[in-house]
């Protein structure tokens, strides 16, 4: 595959990266929608249908459509990529000292596609499936997040800028989006 890059603002679109709506949007609720920077809860089935139609329209115009989740899963098949990402997602700052090892072990046990899904879609207490003596964990309901979802990740243009043969990785200002840059 040729290198990624943008060489014109008005030229022919040849390749695009999209993120197909998935678990992260199914996890929007009336109680977390504002915290996760959404105005309302989306009809996920319809959003997926519209996304698929959009992607098919691009393909019909001979645009190569790359799906972010698939690219992330490919990266997670590479040991160095998996370790790099887990090192940045499972930190004491994010999880607290007692949850780092159990959460990392759980995530590391997942196949690349499931891991990609949960890195974007979040991880709940019930999904951890491990008894851990953790004050933080003991205060969470089973449906509450250890790692919150990243529903704004469908806006793939926000976290990076592609110019010629290079890329600029952009930090997100809002805490709900901070992990997207990783």
Short mmCIF file of N, CA and C in Angstrom, two decimals:
data_model
loop_
_atom_site.label_atom_id
_atom_site.label_comp_id
_atom_site.label_asym_id
_atom_site.label_seq_id
_atom_site.Cartn_x
_atom_site.Cartn_y
_atom_site.Cartn_z
N UNK A 1 0.85 -1.17 0.00
CA UNK A 1 0.00 0.00 0.00
C UNK A 1 0.90 1.24 0.00
N UNK A 2 0.64 2.19 -0.90
CA UNK A 2 1.43 3.42 -0.91
C UNK A 2 1.27 4.19 0.40
N UNK A 3 2.21 5.04 0.69
CA UNK A 3 2.18 5.83 1.93
C UNK A 3 0.96 6.75 1.95
N UNK A 4 0.52 7.03 3.16
CA UNK A 4 -0.56 7.99 3.32
C UNK A 4 -0.02 9.39 3.11
N UNK A 5 -0.88 10.29 2.70
CA UNK A 5 -0.47 11.67 2.53
C UNK A 5 -1.56 12.45 1.85
N UNK A 6 -1.50 13.76 2.00
CA UNK A 6 -2.42 14.67 1.32
C UNK A 6 -1.56 15.67 0.57
N UNK A 7 -1.78 15.76 -0.72
CA UNK A 7 -0.96 16.61 -1.56
C UNK A 7 -1.75 17.75 -2.21
N UNK A 8 -3.05 17.80 -1.91
CA UNK A 8 -3.89 18.84 -2.48
C UNK A 8 -5.17 18.96 -1.66
N UNK A 9 -5.64 20.17 -1.49
CA UNK A 9 -6.92 20.37 -0.81
C UNK A 9 -8.10 20.20 -1.76
N UNK A 10 -7.84 20.24 -3.05
CA UNK A 10 -8.93 20.20 -4.02
C UNK A 10 -8.77 19.09 -5.05
N UNK A 11 -7.75 18.27 -4.90
CA UNK A 11 -7.50 17.20 -5.86
C UNK A 11 -8.48 16.05 -5.71
N UNK A 12 -8.28 15.03 -6.49
CA UNK A 12 -9.12 13.85 -6.47
C UNK A 12 -8.89 13.04 -5.20
N UNK A 13 -9.97 12.70 -4.53
CA UNK A 13 -9.89 11.87 -3.34
C UNK A 13 -9.64 10.43 -3.79
N UNK A 14 -8.55 9.86 -3.31
CA UNK A 14 -8.19 8.50 -3.71
C UNK A 14 -8.38 7.50 -2.57
N UNK A 15 -8.14 7.97 -1.34
CA UNK A 15 -8.19 7.08 -0.18
C UNK A 15 -8.70 7.88 1.00
N UNK A 16 -9.53 7.23 1.82
CA UNK A 16 -10.09 7.91 2.98
C UNK A 16 -10.18 6.93 4.15
N UNK A 17 -10.00 7.45 5.35
CA UNK A 17 -10.16 6.64 6.55
C UNK A 17 -11.46 7.06 7.23
N UNK A 18 -12.30 6.07 7.49
CA UNK A 18 -13.57 6.29 8.17
C UNK A 18 -13.65 5.40 9.41
N UNK A 19 -14.50 5.78 10.33
CA UNK A 19 -14.76 4.91 11.48
C UNK A 19 -16.22 4.53 11.47
N UNK A 20 -16.49 3.25 11.38
CA UNK A 20 -17.87 2.75 11.36
C UNK A 20 -18.43 2.77 12.78
N UNK A 21 -19.60 3.36 12.98
CA UNK A 21 -20.21 3.41 14.31
C UNK A 21 -20.35 2.01 14.90
N UNK A 22 -20.04 1.89 16.19
CA UNK A 22 -20.05 0.57 16.81
C UNK A 22 -20.39 0.70 18.30
N UNK A 23 -19.75 -0.10 19.12
CA UNK A 23 -20.03 -0.19 20.55
C UNK A 23 -20.03 1.16 21.24
N UNK A 24 -19.12 2.05 20.86
CA UNK A 24 -19.01 3.35 21.53
C UNK A 24 -20.29 4.16 21.44
N UNK A 25 -21.03 4.05 20.34
CA UNK A 25 -22.28 4.79 20.22
C UNK A 25 -23.43 4.06 20.91
N UNK A 26 -23.36 2.74 20.98
CA UNK A 26 -24.39 1.98 21.70
C UNK A 26 -24.32 2.27 23.20
N UNK A 27 -23.20 2.79 23.66
CA UNK A 27 -23.02 3.05 25.08
C UNK A 27 -23.42 4.47 25.50
N UNK A 28 -23.90 5.26 24.57
CA UNK A 28 -24.42 6.58 24.93
C UNK A 28 -25.76 6.39 25.64
N UNK A 29 -25.91 7.02 26.80
CA UNK A 29 -27.14 6.95 27.57
C UNK A 29 -27.55 8.37 27.98
N UNK A 30 -28.79 8.53 28.44
CA UNK A 30 -29.18 9.87 28.91
C UNK A 30 -28.27 10.39 30.02
N UNK A 31 -27.70 9.50 30.82
CA UNK A 31 -26.88 9.96 31.94
C UNK A 31 -25.44 10.28 31.55
N UNK A 32 -24.96 9.80 30.39
CA UNK A 32 -23.56 10.08 30.02
C UNK A 32 -23.40 10.86 28.73
N UNK A 33 -24.48 11.14 28.04
CA UNK A 33 -24.41 11.76 26.72
C UNK A 33 -23.69 13.11 26.77
N UNK A 34 -23.96 13.92 27.77
CA UNK A 34 -23.31 15.23 27.85
C UNK A 34 -21.84 15.10 28.19
N UNK A 35 -21.52 14.24 29.15
CA UNK A 35 -20.12 14.02 29.54
C UNK A 35 -19.27 13.53 28.37
N UNK A 36 -19.90 12.75 27.47
CA UNK A 36 -19.20 12.22 26.30
C UNK A 36 -19.32 13.14 25.09
N UNK A 37 -19.80 14.37 25.33
CA UNK A 37 -19.80 15.45 24.34
C UNK A 37 -20.76 15.23 23.17
N UNK A 38 -21.89 14.60 23.44
CA UNK A 38 -22.91 14.43 22.42
C UNK A 38 -24.15 15.22 22.82
N UNK A 39 -24.89 15.67 21.83
CA UNK A 39 -26.11 16.41 22.10
C UNK A 39 -27.29 15.48 22.38
N UNK A 40 -27.23 14.30 21.79
CA UNK A 40 -28.35 13.37 21.94
C UNK A 40 -27.85 11.95 21.70
N UNK A 41 -28.71 11.00 22.02
CA UNK A 41 -28.40 9.59 21.79
C UNK A 41 -28.74 9.27 20.34
N UNK A 42 -27.83 8.60 19.68
CA UNK A 42 -28.04 8.28 18.27
C UNK A 42 -28.73 6.93 18.10
N UNK A 43 -29.42 6.80 17.00
CA UNK A 43 -30.00 5.52 16.60
C UNK A 43 -28.86 4.78 15.88
N UNK A 44 -28.19 3.91 16.59
CA UNK A 44 -26.94 3.33 16.11
C UNK A 44 -27.16 2.47 14.86
N UNK A 45 -28.22 1.71 14.83
CA UNK A 45 -28.48 0.88 13.65
C UNK A 45 -28.60 1.75 12.40
N UNK A 46 -29.31 2.85 12.53
CA UNK A 46 -29.48 3.77 11.39
C UNK A 46 -28.16 4.46 11.06
N UNK A 47 -27.40 4.84 12.06
CA UNK A 47 -26.10 5.47 11.82
C UNK A 47 -25.17 4.52 11.06
N UNK A 48 -25.21 3.24 11.40
CA UNK A 48 -24.38 2.26 10.70
C UNK A 48 -24.85 2.11 9.24
N UNK A 49 -26.15 2.10 9.04
CA UNK A 49 -26.69 2.00 7.67
C UNK A 49 -26.24 3.20 6.84
N UNK A 50 -26.37 4.39 7.41
CA UNK A 50 -25.97 5.60 6.68
C UNK A 50 -24.47 5.61 6.43
N UNK A 51 -23.69 5.17 7.41
CA UNK A 51 -22.24 5.09 7.23
C UNK A 51 -21.91 4.13 6.09
N UNK A 52 -22.54 2.97 6.08
CA UNK A 52 -22.27 1.98 5.03
C UNK A 52 -22.65 2.51 3.65
N UNK A 53 -23.76 3.25 3.57
CA UNK A 53 -24.15 3.85 2.29
C UNK A 53 -23.12 4.88 1.84
N UNK A 54 -22.64 5.68 2.78
CA UNK A 54 -21.62 6.68 2.47
C UNK A 54 -20.34 6.00 1.98
N UNK A 55 -19.90 4.97 2.70
CA UNK A 55 -18.68 4.26 2.31
C UNK A 55 -18.86 3.61 0.95
N UNK A 56 -20.03 3.05 0.68
CA UNK A 56 -20.29 2.45 -0.64
C UNK A 56 -20.29 3.50 -1.75
N UNK A 57 -20.83 4.68 -1.46
CA UNK A 57 -20.82 5.76 -2.44
C UNK A 57 -19.38 6.17 -2.78
N UNK A 58 -18.54 6.24 -1.76
CA UNK A 58 -17.12 6.54 -2.00
C UNK A 58 -16.47 5.44 -2.83
N UNK A 59 -16.72 4.20 -2.47
CA UNK A 59 -16.14 3.07 -3.22
C UNK A 59 -16.60 3.10 -4.69
N UNK A 60 -17.88 3.42 -4.90
CA UNK A 60 -18.41 3.50 -6.26
C UNK A 60 -17.70 4.59 -7.08
N UNK A 61 -17.14 5.57 -6.38
CA UNK A 61 -16.39 6.65 -7.04
C UNK A 61 -14.89 6.32 -7.09
N UNK A 62 -14.57 5.04 -6.90
CA UNK A 62 -13.18 4.56 -6.94
C UNK A 62 -12.30 5.13 -5.84
N UNK A 63 -12.89 5.42 -4.69
CA UNK A 63 -12.13 5.86 -3.52
C UNK A 63 -11.88 4.62 -2.66
N UNK A 64 -10.64 4.42 -2.26
CA UNK A 64 -10.32 3.33 -1.36
C UNK A 64 -10.74 3.73 0.05
N UNK A 65 -11.61 2.95 0.67
CA UNK A 65 -12.12 3.23 2.01
C UNK A 65 -11.40 2.33 3.01
N UNK A 66 -10.69 2.95 3.92
CA UNK A 66 -10.01 2.23 5.00
C UNK A 66 -10.80 2.46 6.28
N UNK A 67 -11.12 1.39 6.97
CA UNK A 67 -11.88 1.51 8.21
C UNK A 67 -10.94 1.56 9.40
N UNK A 68 -11.10 2.58 10.23
CA UNK A 68 -10.21 2.79 11.35
C UNK A 68 -10.12 1.56 12.25
N UNK A 69 -11.25 0.95 12.57
CA UNK A 69 -11.25 -0.23 13.43
C UNK A 69 -10.41 -1.36 12.87
N UNK A 70 -10.48 -1.56 11.55
CA UNK A 70 -9.67 -2.60 10.91
C UNK A 70 -8.19 -2.25 10.95
N UNK A 71 -7.86 -0.98 10.72
CA UNK A 71 -6.46 -0.56 10.79
C UNK A 71 -5.92 -0.70 12.21
N UNK A 72 -6.74 -0.36 13.19
CA UNK A 72 -6.31 -0.50 14.58
C UNK A 72 -6.10 -1.97 14.91
N UNK A 73 -7.01 -2.83 14.49
CA UNK A 73 -6.86 -4.27 14.74
C UNK A 73 -5.59 -4.81 14.09
N UNK A 74 -5.27 -4.34 12.88
CA UNK A 74 -4.02 -4.76 12.22
C UNK A 74 -2.81 -4.32 13.04
N UNK A 75 -2.86 -3.11 13.56
CA UNK A 75 -1.77 -2.60 14.40
C UNK A 75 -1.63 -3.45 15.66
N UNK A 76 -2.76 -3.86 16.22
CA UNK A 76 -2.75 -4.63 17.47
C UNK A 76 -2.27 -6.07 17.27
N UNK A 77 -2.15 -6.50 16.03
CA UNK A 77 -1.56 -7.82 15.75
C UNK A 77 -0.05 -7.79 15.90
N UNK A 78 0.52 -6.60 15.85
CA UNK A 78 1.97 -6.42 15.98
C UNK A 78 2.27 -6.22 17.46
N UNK A 79 3.09 -7.09 18.02
CA UNK A 79 3.37 -7.04 19.47
C UNK A 79 3.81 -5.66 19.93
N UNK A 80 4.71 -5.01 19.19
CA UNK A 80 5.19 -3.69 19.59
C UNK A 80 4.07 -2.66 19.59
N UNK A 81 3.19 -2.74 18.60
CA UNK A 81 2.06 -1.81 18.53
C UNK A 81 1.08 -2.03 19.68
N UNK A 82 0.79 -3.29 19.97
CA UNK A 82 -0.11 -3.64 21.08
C UNK A 82 0.48 -3.13 22.40
N UNK A 83 1.75 -3.41 22.64
CA UNK A 83 2.40 -3.00 23.89
C UNK A 83 2.43 -1.48 24.01
N UNK A 84 2.76 -0.79 22.93
CA UNK A 84 2.82 0.67 22.95
C UNK A 84 1.47 1.25 23.34
N UNK A 85 0.41 0.74 22.72
CA UNK A 85 -0.93 1.25 22.99
C UNK A 85 -1.36 0.93 24.41
N UNK A 86 -1.16 -0.31 24.86
CA UNK A 86 -1.56 -0.68 26.22
C UNK A 86 -0.77 0.10 27.27
N UNK A 87 0.49 0.40 26.97
CA UNK A 87 1.29 1.21 27.89
C UNK A 87 0.68 2.59 28.10
N UNK A 88 -0.02 3.11 27.12
CA UNK A 88 -0.58 4.45 27.21
C UNK A 88 -2.03 4.47 27.67
N UNK A 89 -2.71 3.36 27.56
CA UNK A 89 -4.11 3.30 27.96
C UNK A 89 -4.26 2.78 29.39
N UNK A 90 -3.36 1.92 29.82
CA UNK A 90 -3.46 1.32 31.16
C UNK A 90 -2.40 1.93 32.06
N UNK A 91 -2.65 3.15 32.48
CA UNK A 91 -1.71 3.85 33.36
C UNK A 91 -2.37 4.11 34.72
N UNK A 92 -1.55 4.35 35.72
CA UNK A 92 -2.07 4.69 37.05
C UNK A 92 -2.89 5.97 37.00
N UNK A 93 -2.48 6.90 36.17
CA UNK A 93 -3.20 8.17 36.04
C UNK A 93 -4.63 7.92 35.55
N UNK A 94 -4.80 7.00 34.64
CA UNK A 94 -6.12 6.72 34.07
C UNK A 94 -6.92 5.77 34.96
N UNK A 95 -6.28 4.73 35.48
CA UNK A 95 -6.98 3.64 36.16
C UNK A 95 -6.82 3.61 37.67
N UNK A 96 -5.77 4.20 38.18
CA UNK A 96 -5.43 4.02 39.59
C UNK A 96 -4.50 2.83 39.72
N UNK A 97 -3.72 2.79 40.80
CA UNK A 97 -2.66 1.78 40.92
C UNK A 97 -3.14 0.33 40.98
N UNK A 98 -4.29 0.08 41.58
CA UNK A 98 -4.72 -1.32 41.73
C UNK A 98 -5.38 -1.89 40.48
N UNK A 99 -5.79 -1.04 39.55
CA UNK A 99 -6.48 -1.55 38.36
C UNK A 99 -5.57 -1.69 37.14
N UNK A 100 -4.38 -1.13 37.18
CA UNK A 100 -3.51 -1.17 36.00
C UNK A 100 -3.28 -2.60 35.54
N UNK A 101 -2.77 -3.45 36.41
CA UNK A 101 -2.43 -4.82 36.00
C UNK A 101 -3.66 -5.63 35.57
N UNK A 102 -4.76 -5.63 36.35
CA UNK A 102 -5.91 -6.43 35.92
C UNK A 102 -6.52 -5.95 34.59
N UNK A 103 -6.60 -4.65 34.41
CA UNK A 103 -7.18 -4.13 33.16
C UNK A 103 -6.24 -4.43 32.00
N UNK A 104 -4.96 -4.23 32.20
CA UNK A 104 -4.00 -4.53 31.14
C UNK A 104 -4.04 -6.01 30.78
N UNK A 105 -4.06 -6.88 31.80
CA UNK A 105 -4.11 -8.32 31.53
C UNK A 105 -5.37 -8.69 30.76
N UNK A 106 -6.50 -8.09 31.16
CA UNK A 106 -7.75 -8.38 30.45
C UNK A 106 -7.67 -7.93 29.00
N UNK A 107 -7.25 -6.69 28.79
CA UNK A 107 -7.16 -6.17 27.42
C UNK A 107 -6.15 -6.97 26.60
N UNK A 108 -5.02 -7.33 27.21
CA UNK A 108 -3.99 -8.09 26.49
C UNK A 108 -4.48 -9.48 26.10
N UNK A 109 -5.47 -10.00 26.81
CA UNK A 109 -5.99 -11.33 26.51
C UNK A 109 -6.95 -11.34 25.31
N UNK A 110 -7.39 -10.18 24.88
CA UNK A 110 -8.37 -10.08 23.79
C UNK A 110 -7.70 -10.24 22.43
N UNK A 111 -8.43 -10.80 21.49
CA UNK A 111 -7.94 -10.85 20.12
C UNK A 111 -7.91 -9.43 19.56
N UNK A 112 -7.15 -9.18 18.49
CA UNK A 112 -6.99 -7.80 18.00
C UNK A 112 -8.29 -7.07 17.69
N UNK A 113 -9.28 -7.75 17.10
CA UNK A 113 -10.53 -7.06 16.77
C UNK A 113 -11.32 -6.71 18.03
N UNK A 114 -11.37 -7.63 19.00
CA UNK A 114 -12.07 -7.34 20.26
C UNK A 114 -11.36 -6.24 21.03
N UNK A 115 -10.04 -6.27 21.03
CA UNK A 115 -9.28 -5.23 21.71
C UNK A 115 -9.55 -3.87 21.07
N UNK A 116 -9.53 -3.81 19.76
CA UNK A 116 -9.83 -2.55 19.06
C UNK A 116 -11.23 -2.06 19.42
N UNK A 117 -12.19 -2.98 19.44
CA UNK A 117 -13.57 -2.62 19.79
C UNK A 117 -13.65 -2.01 21.18
N UNK A 118 -12.94 -2.60 22.15
CA UNK A 118 -13.02 -2.10 23.52
C UNK A 118 -12.16 -0.87 23.75
N UNK A 119 -11.09 -0.71 23.01
CA UNK A 119 -10.31 0.52 23.15
C UNK A 119 -11.13 1.72 22.69
N UNK A 120 -11.96 1.52 21.69
CA UNK A 120 -12.83 2.60 21.21
C UNK A 120 -14.16 2.60 21.95
N UNK A 121 -14.71 1.41 22.19
CA UNK A 121 -16.04 1.29 22.79
C UNK A 121 -16.07 1.32 24.29
N UNK A 122 -14.91 1.28 24.93
CA UNK A 122 -14.86 1.33 26.38
C UNK A 122 -14.91 -0.04 27.02
N UNK A 123 -14.70 -0.04 28.33
CA UNK A 123 -14.70 -1.27 29.12
C UNK A 123 -15.47 -1.00 30.40
N UNK A 124 -16.47 -1.85 30.67
CA UNK A 124 -17.27 -1.70 31.88
C UNK A 124 -16.74 -2.60 32.99
N UNK A 125 -17.20 -2.32 34.20
CA UNK A 125 -16.81 -3.17 35.33
C UNK A 125 -17.22 -4.61 35.08
N UNK A 126 -18.42 -4.84 34.56
CA UNK A 126 -18.91 -6.20 34.31
C UNK A 126 -18.04 -6.93 33.29
N UNK A 127 -17.47 -6.20 32.34
CA UNK A 127 -16.65 -6.83 31.30
C UNK A 127 -15.25 -7.20 31.79
N UNK A 128 -14.82 -6.61 32.89
CA UNK A 128 -13.49 -6.92 33.41
C UNK A 128 -13.39 -8.37 33.87
N UNK A 129 -14.47 -8.92 34.43
CA UNK A 129 -14.55 -10.33 34.82
C UNK A 129 -13.45 -10.76 35.79
N UNK A 130 -12.92 -9.84 36.57
CA UNK A 130 -11.85 -10.15 37.51
C UNK A 130 -12.19 -9.51 38.85
N UNK A 131 -12.04 -10.29 39.91
CA UNK A 131 -12.23 -9.73 41.24
C UNK A 131 -10.93 -9.05 41.66
N UNK A 132 -11.01 -7.76 41.88
CA UNK A 132 -9.83 -6.97 42.23
C UNK A 132 -10.16 -6.17 43.49
N UNK A 133 -9.30 -6.21 44.49
CA UNK A 133 -9.54 -5.38 45.67
C UNK A 133 -9.23 -3.91 45.37
N UNK A 134 -10.20 -3.22 44.81
CA UNK A 134 -10.01 -1.85 44.38
C UNK A 134 -11.17 -1.00 44.86
N UNK A 135 -10.86 0.08 45.55
CA UNK A 135 -11.90 1.00 46.01
C UNK A 135 -12.67 1.55 44.82
N UNK A 136 -11.95 1.95 43.80
CA UNK A 136 -12.61 2.51 42.61
C UNK A 136 -13.55 1.50 41.99
N UNK A 137 -13.08 0.27 41.81
CA UNK A 137 -13.90 -0.77 41.19
C UNK A 137 -15.12 -1.09 42.06
N UNK A 138 -14.94 -1.11 43.38
CA UNK A 138 -16.05 -1.44 44.27
C UNK A 138 -17.13 -0.37 44.28
N UNK A 139 -16.82 0.83 43.84
CA UNK A 139 -17.82 1.90 43.80
C UNK A 139 -18.56 1.98 42.48
N UNK A 140 -18.11 1.20 41.48
CA UNK A 140 -18.75 1.23 40.16
C UNK A 140 -19.88 0.22 40.08
N UNK A 141 -20.96 0.61 39.42
CA UNK A 141 -22.01 -0.34 39.07
C UNK A 141 -21.48 -1.21 37.92
N UNK A 142 -22.05 -2.37 37.70
CA UNK A 142 -21.56 -3.24 36.62
C UNK A 142 -21.53 -2.58 35.24
N UNK A 143 -22.45 -1.63 34.98
CA UNK A 143 -22.50 -0.99 33.67
C UNK A 143 -21.67 0.29 33.58
N UNK A 144 -20.98 0.66 34.66
CA UNK A 144 -20.14 1.85 34.63
C UNK A 144 -18.78 1.55 34.03
N UNK A 145 -18.13 2.60 33.53
CA UNK A 145 -16.92 2.43 32.74
C UNK A 145 -15.64 2.48 33.58
N UNK A 146 -14.79 1.50 33.31
CA UNK A 146 -13.41 1.55 33.78
C UNK A 146 -12.63 2.39 32.76
N UNK A 147 -12.85 2.08 31.48
CA UNK A 147 -12.36 2.91 30.38
C UNK A 147 -13.59 3.43 29.65
N UNK A 148 -13.80 4.73 29.63
CA UNK A 148 -14.99 5.24 28.94
C UNK A 148 -14.89 5.07 27.42
N UNK A 149 -16.04 5.01 26.76
CA UNK A 149 -16.03 4.89 25.30
C UNK A 149 -15.59 6.19 24.65
N UNK A 150 -15.25 6.10 23.38
CA UNK A 150 -14.81 7.26 22.59
C UNK A 150 -15.80 7.47 21.44
N UNK A 151 -17.03 7.92 21.72
CA UNK A 151 -18.02 8.06 20.65
C UNK A 151 -17.66 9.12 19.62
N UNK A 152 -16.83 10.09 19.98
CA UNK A 152 -16.44 11.13 19.03
C UNK A 152 -15.38 10.64 18.05
N UNK A 153 -14.95 9.41 18.22
CA UNK A 153 -13.91 8.88 17.34
C UNK A 153 -14.39 8.75 15.89
N UNK A 154 -15.68 8.86 15.69
CA UNK A 154 -16.16 8.83 14.30
C UNK A 154 -15.72 10.07 13.54
N UNK A 155 -15.27 11.10 14.26
CA UNK A 155 -14.73 12.29 13.62
C UNK A 155 -13.23 12.11 13.45
N UNK A 156 -12.84 11.23 12.55
CA UNK A 156 -11.43 10.85 12.39
C UNK A 156 -10.56 12.02 11.96
N UNK A 157 -11.14 13.06 11.43
CA UNK A 157 -10.36 14.21 10.97
C UNK A 157 -9.77 15.00 12.12
N UNK A 158 -10.33 14.86 13.32
CA UNK A 158 -9.94 15.71 14.44
C UNK A 158 -8.58 15.37 15.04
N UNK A 159 -8.22 14.11 15.07
CA UNK A 159 -7.03 13.69 15.81
C UNK A 159 -5.74 13.79 15.02
N UNK A 160 -5.84 14.00 13.72
CA UNK A 160 -4.62 14.08 12.92
C UNK A 160 -4.81 14.97 11.70
N UNK A 161 -3.70 15.50 11.22
CA UNK A 161 -3.67 16.28 9.98
C UNK A 161 -2.62 15.65 9.08
N UNK A 162 -3.03 15.30 7.89
CA UNK A 162 -2.13 14.65 6.93
C UNK A 162 -1.73 15.68 5.88
N UNK A 163 -0.44 15.95 5.80
CA UNK A 163 0.06 16.94 4.86
C UNK A 163 1.24 16.34 4.12
N UNK A 164 1.13 16.31 2.79
CA UNK A 164 2.14 15.67 1.96
C UNK A 164 2.42 14.28 2.51
N UNK A 165 3.65 13.92 2.83
CA UNK A 165 3.95 12.58 3.31
C UNK A 165 4.02 12.47 4.81
N UNK A 166 3.56 13.48 5.55
CA UNK A 166 3.67 13.46 7.00
C UNK A 166 2.32 13.57 7.69
N UNK A 167 2.37 13.40 8.99
CA UNK A 167 1.15 13.48 9.78
C UNK A 167 1.43 14.23 11.07
N UNK A 168 0.49 15.07 11.48
CA UNK A 168 0.55 15.76 12.76
C UNK A 168 -0.53 15.13 13.65
N UNK A 169 -0.12 14.66 14.83
CA UNK A 169 -1.07 14.07 15.78
C UNK A 169 -1.50 15.17 16.74
N UNK A 170 -2.80 15.37 16.84
CA UNK A 170 -3.34 16.50 17.59
C UNK A 170 -3.90 16.07 18.94
N UNK A 171 -3.47 16.70 20.03
CA UNK A 171 -4.06 16.39 21.34
C UNK A 171 -5.47 16.97 21.41
N UNK A 172 -6.36 16.24 21.99
CA UNK A 172 -7.74 16.69 22.13
C UNK A 172 -7.87 17.47 23.44
N UNK A 173 -8.58 18.58 23.42
CA UNK A 173 -8.68 19.47 24.57
C UNK A 173 -9.60 18.92 25.66
N UNK A 174 -10.65 18.23 25.29
CA UNK A 174 -11.64 17.76 26.26
C UNK A 174 -11.22 16.39 26.82
N UNK A 175 -11.35 16.21 28.14
CA UNK A 175 -10.98 14.92 28.73
C UNK A 175 -11.68 13.72 28.09
N UNK A 176 -12.93 13.89 27.67
CA UNK A 176 -13.67 12.79 27.06
C UNK A 176 -13.04 12.31 25.75
N UNK A 177 -12.17 13.14 25.16
CA UNK A 177 -11.56 12.79 23.87
C UNK A 177 -10.07 12.55 23.97
N UNK A 178 -9.48 12.70 25.14
CA UNK A 178 -8.01 12.65 25.27
C UNK A 178 -7.41 11.35 24.75
N UNK A 179 -8.05 10.20 25.01
CA UNK A 179 -7.48 8.92 24.56
C UNK A 179 -7.52 8.75 23.04
N UNK A 180 -8.32 9.52 22.35
CA UNK A 180 -8.41 9.38 20.89
C UNK A 180 -7.07 9.59 20.21
N UNK A 181 -6.27 10.48 20.73
CA UNK A 181 -4.98 10.76 20.10
C UNK A 181 -4.08 9.53 20.14
N UNK A 182 -4.15 8.75 21.21
CA UNK A 182 -3.35 7.52 21.30
C UNK A 182 -3.77 6.58 20.20
#
